[in-house]
mmCIF file of C-alpha atoms and ligand atoms in Angstrom:
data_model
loop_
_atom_site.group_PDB
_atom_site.id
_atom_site.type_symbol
_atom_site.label_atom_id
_atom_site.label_comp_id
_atom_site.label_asym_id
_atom_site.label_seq_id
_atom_site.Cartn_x
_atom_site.Cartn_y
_atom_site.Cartn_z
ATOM 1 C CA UNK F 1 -39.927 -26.368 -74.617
ATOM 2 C CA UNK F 2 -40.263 -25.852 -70.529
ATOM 3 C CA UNK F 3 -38.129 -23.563 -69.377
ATOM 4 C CA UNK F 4 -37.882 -22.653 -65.323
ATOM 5 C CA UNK F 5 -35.942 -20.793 -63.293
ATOM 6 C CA UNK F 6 -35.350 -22.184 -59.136
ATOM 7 C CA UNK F 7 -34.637 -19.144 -57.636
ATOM 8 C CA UNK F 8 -33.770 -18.069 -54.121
ATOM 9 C CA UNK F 9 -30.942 -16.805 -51.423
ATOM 10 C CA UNK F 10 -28.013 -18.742 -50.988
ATOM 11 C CA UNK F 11 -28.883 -22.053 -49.364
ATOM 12 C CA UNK F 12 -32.092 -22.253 -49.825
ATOM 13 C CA UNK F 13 -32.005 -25.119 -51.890
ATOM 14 C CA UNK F 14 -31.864 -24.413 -55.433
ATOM 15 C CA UNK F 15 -29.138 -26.786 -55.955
ATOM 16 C CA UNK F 16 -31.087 -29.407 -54.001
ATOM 17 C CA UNK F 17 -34.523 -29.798 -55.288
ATOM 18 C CA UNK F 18 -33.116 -29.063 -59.269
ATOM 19 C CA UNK F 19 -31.519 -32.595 -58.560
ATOM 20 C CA UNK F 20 -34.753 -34.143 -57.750
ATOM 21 C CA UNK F 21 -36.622 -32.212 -60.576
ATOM 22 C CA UNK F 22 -34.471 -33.524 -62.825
ATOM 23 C CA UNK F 23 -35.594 -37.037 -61.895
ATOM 24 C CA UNK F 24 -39.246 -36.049 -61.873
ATOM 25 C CA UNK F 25 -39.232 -34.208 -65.369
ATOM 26 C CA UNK F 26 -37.049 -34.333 -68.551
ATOM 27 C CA UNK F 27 -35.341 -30.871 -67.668
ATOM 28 C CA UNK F 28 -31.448 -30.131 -68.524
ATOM 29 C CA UNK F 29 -30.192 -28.816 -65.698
ATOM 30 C CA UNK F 30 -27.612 -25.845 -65.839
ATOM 31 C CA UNK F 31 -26.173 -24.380 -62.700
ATOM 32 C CA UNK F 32 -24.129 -21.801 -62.815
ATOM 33 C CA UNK F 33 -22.641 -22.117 -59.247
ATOM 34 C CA UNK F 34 -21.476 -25.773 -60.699
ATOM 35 C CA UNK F 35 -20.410 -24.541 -64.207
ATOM 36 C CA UNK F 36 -18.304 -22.218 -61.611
ATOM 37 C CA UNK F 37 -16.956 -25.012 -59.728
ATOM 38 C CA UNK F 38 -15.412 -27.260 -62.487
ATOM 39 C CA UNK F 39 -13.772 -24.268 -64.021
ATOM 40 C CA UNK F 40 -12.095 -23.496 -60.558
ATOM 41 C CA UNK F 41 -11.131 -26.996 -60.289
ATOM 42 C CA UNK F 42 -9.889 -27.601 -63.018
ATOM 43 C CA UNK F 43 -7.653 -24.173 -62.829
ATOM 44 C CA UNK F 44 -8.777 -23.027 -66.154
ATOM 45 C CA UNK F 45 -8.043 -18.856 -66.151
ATOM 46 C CA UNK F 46 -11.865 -18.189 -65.852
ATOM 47 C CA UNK F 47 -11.920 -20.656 -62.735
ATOM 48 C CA UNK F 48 -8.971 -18.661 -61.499
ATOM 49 C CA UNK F 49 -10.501 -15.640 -61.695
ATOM 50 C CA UNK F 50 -13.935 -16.865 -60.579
ATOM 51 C CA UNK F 51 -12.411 -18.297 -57.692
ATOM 52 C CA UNK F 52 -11.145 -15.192 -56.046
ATOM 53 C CA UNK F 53 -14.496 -13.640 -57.112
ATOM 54 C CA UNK F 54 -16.663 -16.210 -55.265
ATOM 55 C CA UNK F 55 -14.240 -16.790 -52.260
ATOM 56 C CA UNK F 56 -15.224 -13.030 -51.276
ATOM 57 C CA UNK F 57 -18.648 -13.777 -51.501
ATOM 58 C CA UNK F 58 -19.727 -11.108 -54.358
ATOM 59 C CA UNK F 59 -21.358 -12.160 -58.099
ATOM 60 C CA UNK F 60 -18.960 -13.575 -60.662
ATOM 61 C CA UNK F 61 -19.656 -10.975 -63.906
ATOM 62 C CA UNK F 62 -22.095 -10.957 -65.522
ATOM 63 C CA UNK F 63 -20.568 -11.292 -69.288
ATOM 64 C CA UNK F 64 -18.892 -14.733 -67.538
ATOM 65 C CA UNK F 65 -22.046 -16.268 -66.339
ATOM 66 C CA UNK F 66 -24.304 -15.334 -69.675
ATOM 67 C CA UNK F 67 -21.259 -16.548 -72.152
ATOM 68 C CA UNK F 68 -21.460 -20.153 -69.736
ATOM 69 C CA UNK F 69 -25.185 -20.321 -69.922
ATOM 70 C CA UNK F 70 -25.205 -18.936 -73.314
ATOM 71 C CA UNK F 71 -23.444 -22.335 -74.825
ATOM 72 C CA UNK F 72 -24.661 -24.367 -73.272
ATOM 73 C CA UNK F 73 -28.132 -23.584 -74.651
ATOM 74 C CA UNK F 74 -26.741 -23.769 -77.935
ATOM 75 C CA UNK F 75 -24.999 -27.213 -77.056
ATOM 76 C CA UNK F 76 -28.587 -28.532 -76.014
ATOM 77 C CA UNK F 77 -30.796 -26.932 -78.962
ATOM 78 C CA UNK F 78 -34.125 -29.515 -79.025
ATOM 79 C CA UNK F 79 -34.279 -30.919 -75.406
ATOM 80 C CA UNK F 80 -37.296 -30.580 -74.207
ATOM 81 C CA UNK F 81 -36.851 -27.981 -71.609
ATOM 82 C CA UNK F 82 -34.280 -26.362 -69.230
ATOM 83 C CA UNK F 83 -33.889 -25.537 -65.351
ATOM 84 C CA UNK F 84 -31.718 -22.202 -64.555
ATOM 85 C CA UNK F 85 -30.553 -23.324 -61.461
ATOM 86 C CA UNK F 86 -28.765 -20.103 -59.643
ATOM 87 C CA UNK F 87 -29.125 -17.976 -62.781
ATOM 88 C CA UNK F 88 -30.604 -15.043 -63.176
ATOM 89 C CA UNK F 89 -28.561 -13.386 -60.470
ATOM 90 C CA UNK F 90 -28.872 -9.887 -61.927
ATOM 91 C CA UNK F 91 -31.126 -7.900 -64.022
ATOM 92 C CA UNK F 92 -29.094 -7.923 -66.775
ATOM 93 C CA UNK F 93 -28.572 -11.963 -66.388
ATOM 94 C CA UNK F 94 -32.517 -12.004 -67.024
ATOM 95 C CA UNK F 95 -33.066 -9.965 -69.560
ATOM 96 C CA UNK F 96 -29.857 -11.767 -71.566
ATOM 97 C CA UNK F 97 -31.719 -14.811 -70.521
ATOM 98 C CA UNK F 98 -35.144 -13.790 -72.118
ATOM 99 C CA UNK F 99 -33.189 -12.714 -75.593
ATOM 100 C CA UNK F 100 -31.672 -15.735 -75.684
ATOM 101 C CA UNK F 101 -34.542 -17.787 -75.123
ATOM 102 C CA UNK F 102 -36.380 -15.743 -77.541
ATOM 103 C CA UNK F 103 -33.637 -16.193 -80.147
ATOM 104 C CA UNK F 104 -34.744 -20.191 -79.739
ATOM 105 C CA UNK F 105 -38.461 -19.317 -79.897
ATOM 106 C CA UNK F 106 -38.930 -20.184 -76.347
ATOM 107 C CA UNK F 107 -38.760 -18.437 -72.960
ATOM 108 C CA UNK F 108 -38.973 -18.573 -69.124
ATOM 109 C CA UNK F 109 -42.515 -20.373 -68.178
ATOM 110 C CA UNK F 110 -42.154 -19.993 -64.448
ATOM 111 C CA UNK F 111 -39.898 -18.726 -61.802
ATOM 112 C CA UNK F 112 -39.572 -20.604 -58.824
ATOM 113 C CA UNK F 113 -38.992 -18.342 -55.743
ATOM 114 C CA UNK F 114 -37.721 -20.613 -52.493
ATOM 115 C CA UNK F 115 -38.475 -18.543 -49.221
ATOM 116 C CA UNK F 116 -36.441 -19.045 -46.272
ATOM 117 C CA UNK F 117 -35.805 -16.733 -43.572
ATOM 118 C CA UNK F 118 -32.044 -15.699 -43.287
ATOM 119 C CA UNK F 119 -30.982 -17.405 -39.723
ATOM 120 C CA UNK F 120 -32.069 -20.334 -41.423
ATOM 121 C CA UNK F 121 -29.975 -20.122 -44.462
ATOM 122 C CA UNK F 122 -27.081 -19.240 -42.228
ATOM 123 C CA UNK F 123 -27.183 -22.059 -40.374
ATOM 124 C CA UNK F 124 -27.957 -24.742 -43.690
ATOM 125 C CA UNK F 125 -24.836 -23.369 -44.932
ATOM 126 C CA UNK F 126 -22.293 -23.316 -42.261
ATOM 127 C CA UNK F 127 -23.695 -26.978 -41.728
ATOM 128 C CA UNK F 128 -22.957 -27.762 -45.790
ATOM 129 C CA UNK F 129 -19.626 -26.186 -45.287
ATOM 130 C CA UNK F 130 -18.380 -28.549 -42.263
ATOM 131 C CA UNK F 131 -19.060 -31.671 -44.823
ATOM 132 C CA UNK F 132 -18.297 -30.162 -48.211
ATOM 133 C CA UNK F 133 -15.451 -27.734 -47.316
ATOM 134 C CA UNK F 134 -16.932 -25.273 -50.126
ATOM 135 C CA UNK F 135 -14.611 -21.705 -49.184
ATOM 136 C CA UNK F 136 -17.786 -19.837 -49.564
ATOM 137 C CA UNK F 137 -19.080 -21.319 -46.811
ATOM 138 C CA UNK F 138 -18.049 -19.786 -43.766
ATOM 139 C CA UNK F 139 -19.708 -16.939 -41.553
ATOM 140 C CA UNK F 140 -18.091 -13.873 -42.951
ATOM 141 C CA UNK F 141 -18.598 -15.317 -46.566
ATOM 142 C CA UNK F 142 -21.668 -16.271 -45.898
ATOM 143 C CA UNK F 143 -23.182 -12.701 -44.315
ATOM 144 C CA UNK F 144 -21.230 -11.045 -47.588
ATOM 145 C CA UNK F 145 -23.047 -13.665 -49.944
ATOM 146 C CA UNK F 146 -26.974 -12.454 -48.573
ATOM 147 C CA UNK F 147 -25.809 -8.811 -48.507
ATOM 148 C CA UNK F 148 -25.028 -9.306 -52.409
ATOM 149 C CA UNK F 149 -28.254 -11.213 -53.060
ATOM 150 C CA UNK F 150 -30.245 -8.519 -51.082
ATOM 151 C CA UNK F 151 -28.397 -5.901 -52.991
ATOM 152 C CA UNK F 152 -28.025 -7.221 -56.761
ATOM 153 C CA UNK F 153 -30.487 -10.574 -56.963
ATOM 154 C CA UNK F 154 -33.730 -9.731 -55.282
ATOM 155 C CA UNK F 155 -34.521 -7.365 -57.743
ATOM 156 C CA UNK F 156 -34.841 -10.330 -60.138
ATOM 157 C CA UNK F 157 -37.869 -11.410 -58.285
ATOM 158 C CA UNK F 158 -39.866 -8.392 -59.757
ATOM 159 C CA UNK F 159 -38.975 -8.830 -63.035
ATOM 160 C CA UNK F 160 -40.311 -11.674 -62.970
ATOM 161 C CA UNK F 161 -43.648 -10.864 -61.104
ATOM 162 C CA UNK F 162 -44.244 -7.898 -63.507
ATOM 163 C CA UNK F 163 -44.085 -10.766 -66.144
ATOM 164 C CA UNK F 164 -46.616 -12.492 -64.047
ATOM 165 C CA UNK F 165 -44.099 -15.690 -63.712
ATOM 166 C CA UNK F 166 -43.097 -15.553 -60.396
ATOM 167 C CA UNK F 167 -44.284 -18.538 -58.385
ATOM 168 C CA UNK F 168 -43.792 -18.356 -54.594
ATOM 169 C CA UNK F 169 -42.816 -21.499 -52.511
ATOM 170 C CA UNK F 170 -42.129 -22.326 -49.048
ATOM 171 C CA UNK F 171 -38.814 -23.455 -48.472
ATOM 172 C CA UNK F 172 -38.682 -24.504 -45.068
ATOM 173 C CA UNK F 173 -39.589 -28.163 -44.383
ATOM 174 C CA UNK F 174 -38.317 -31.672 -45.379
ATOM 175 C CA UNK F 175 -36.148 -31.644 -48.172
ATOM 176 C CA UNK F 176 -38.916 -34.442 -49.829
ATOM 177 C CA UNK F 177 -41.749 -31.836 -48.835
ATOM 178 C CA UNK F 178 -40.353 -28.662 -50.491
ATOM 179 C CA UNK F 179 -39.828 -30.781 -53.629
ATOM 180 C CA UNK F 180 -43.985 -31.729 -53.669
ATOM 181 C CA UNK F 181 -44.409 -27.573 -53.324
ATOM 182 C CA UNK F 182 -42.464 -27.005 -56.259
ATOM 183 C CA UNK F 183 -43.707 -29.503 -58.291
ATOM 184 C CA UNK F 184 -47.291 -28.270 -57.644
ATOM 185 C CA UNK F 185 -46.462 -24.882 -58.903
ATOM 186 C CA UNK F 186 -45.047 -25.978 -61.645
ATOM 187 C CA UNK F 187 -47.899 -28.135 -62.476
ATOM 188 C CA UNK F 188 -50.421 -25.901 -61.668
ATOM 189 C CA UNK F 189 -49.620 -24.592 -64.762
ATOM 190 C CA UNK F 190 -51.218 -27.532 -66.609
ATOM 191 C CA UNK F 191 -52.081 -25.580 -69.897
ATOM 192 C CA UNK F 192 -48.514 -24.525 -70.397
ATOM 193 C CA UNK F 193 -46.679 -27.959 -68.849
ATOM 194 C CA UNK F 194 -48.893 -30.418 -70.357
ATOM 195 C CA UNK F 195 -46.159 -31.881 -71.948
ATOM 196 C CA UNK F 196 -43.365 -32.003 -69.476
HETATM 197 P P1 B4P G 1 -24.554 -21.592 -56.077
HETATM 198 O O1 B4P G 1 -23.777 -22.780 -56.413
HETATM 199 O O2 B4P G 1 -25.684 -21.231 -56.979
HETATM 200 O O3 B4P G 1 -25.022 -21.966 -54.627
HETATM 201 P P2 B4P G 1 -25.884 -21.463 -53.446
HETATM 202 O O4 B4P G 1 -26.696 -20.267 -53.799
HETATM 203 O O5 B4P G 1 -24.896 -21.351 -52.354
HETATM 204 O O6 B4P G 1 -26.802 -22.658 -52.973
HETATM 205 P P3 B4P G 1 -28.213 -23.331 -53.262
HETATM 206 O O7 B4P G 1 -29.398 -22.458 -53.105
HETATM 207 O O8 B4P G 1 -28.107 -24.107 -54.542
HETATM 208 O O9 B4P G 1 -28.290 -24.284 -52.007
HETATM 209 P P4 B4P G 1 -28.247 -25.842 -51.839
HETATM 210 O O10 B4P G 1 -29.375 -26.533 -52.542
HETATM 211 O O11 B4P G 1 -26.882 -26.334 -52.153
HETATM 212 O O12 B4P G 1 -23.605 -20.289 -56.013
HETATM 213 C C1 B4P G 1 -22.294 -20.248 -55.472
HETATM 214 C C2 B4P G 1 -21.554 -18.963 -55.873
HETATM 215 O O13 B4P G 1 -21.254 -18.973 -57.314
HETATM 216 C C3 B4P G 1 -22.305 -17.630 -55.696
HETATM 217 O O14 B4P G 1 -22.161 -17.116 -54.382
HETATM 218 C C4 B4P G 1 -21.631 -16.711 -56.765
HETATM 219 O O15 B4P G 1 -20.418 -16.172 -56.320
HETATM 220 C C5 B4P G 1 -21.335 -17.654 -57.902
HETATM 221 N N1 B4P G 1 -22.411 -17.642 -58.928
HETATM 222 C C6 B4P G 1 -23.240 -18.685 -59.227
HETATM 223 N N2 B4P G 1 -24.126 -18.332 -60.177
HETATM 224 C C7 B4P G 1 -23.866 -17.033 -60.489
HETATM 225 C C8 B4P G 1 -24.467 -16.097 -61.378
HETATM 226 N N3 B4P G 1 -25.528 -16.431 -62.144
HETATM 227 N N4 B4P G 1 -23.955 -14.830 -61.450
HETATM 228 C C9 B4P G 1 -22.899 -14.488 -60.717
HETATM 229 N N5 B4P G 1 -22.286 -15.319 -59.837
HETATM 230 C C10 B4P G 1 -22.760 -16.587 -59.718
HETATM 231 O O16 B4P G 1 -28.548 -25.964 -50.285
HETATM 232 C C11 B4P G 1 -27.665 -25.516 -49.295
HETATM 233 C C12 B4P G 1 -27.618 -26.470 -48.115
HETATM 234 O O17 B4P G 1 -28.907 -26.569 -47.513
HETATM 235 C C13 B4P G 1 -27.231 -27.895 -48.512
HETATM 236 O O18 B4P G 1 -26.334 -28.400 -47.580
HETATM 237 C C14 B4P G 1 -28.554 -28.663 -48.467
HETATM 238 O O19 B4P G 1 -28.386 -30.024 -48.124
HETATM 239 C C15 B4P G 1 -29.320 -27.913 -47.405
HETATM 240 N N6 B4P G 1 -30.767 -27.944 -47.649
HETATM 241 C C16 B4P G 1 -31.401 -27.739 -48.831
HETATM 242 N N7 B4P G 1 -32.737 -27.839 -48.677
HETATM 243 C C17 B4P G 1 -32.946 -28.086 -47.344
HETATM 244 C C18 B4P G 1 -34.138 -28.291 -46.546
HETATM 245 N N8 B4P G 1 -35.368 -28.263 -47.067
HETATM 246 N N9 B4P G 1 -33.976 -28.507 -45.227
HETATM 247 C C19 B4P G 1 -32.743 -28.555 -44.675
HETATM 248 N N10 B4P G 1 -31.584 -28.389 -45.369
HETATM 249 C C20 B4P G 1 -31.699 -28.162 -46.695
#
């Protein structure tokens, strides 16, 4: 098994380029911020709840988010790899992540850092929100959303360098562009992908 994690601020694409990864490899893709999304919509009491959470622009809990991911691992035993898509937000999320993995005799190959300077990731995001009308994405939400990602995510970044995993990418660029970048870090990694 292949397992990565696409990780990076809000907006800078994670949700994006794990679409056309997906098409390029023969990764599951799990994203929590979508996971999120159907349970809100379809008024379940953890979409309820999440809702609220997410609409002030702070990290749904963490026992939510590794219960989600934690099935549906177990609902995909075999495949032939995964893509974390917006998970690990926390330290803990990782290091539930890595156990869980482990319990499957497999773990985290690489993680997939996007880098894009904040103005830019304001502005991508206000721009989404105009088309997609996603609550999260207006100014004050938005501003509330890096603050938590400075405060609780970035830290995720080192446990992954320590781990020697962490594979930095430029995020800035054509959509198409960003997705080559990505792919060559992941496939630089031809000893470990060979298979993918
Ligand atoms: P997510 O759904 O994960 O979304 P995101 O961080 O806002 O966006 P992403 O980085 O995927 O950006 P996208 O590709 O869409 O999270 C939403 C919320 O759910 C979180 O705030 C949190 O509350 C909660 N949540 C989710 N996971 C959690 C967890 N593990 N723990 C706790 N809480 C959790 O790109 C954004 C926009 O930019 C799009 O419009 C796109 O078209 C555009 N774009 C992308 N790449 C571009 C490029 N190269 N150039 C120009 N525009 C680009």
């Amino acid at each position: 098994m292949v397992n990565i994690v696409l990780f990076g601020p809000p907006g800078s694409g994670k949700g994006t380029q794990s679409a056309l990864l997906v098409e390029h490899y023969r990764f599951v893709h799990l994203s929590t911020g979508d996971m999120l999304r159907e349970a809100i919509a379809a008024k379940t009491p953890l979409g309820l709840k999440a809702k609220e959470v997410i609409e002030q622009g702070k990290l749904v809990s963490d026992d939510i988010v590794i219960g989600m991911i934690e099935n549906r691992v177990e609902e995909n035993v075999g495949v032939f790899g995964f893509i974390f898509d917006g998970f690990p937000r926390t330290i803990a999320q990782a290091e539930a992540l890595d156990d869980m993995l482990e319990r499957h005799s497999t773990f985290i190959a690489d993680c997939v850092s996007l880098q894009v300077p904040f103005d830019l990731l304001k502005e991508r995001l206000l721009e989404r929100g105009k088309a997609s009308g996603r609550s999260d994405d207006n100014e004050e939400t938005i501003s509330k959303r890096i603050h938590e990602y400075l405060d609780k995510t970035a830290p995720v970044a080192d446990y992954y360098a320590k781990q020697s995993k962490l594979r930095e990418v430029d995020g800035v660029g054509e959509i198409e562009e960003v997705n080559q970048r990505i792919k060559a870090a992941i496939d630089a990694d031809t000893e470990h992908h060979q298979n993918i």
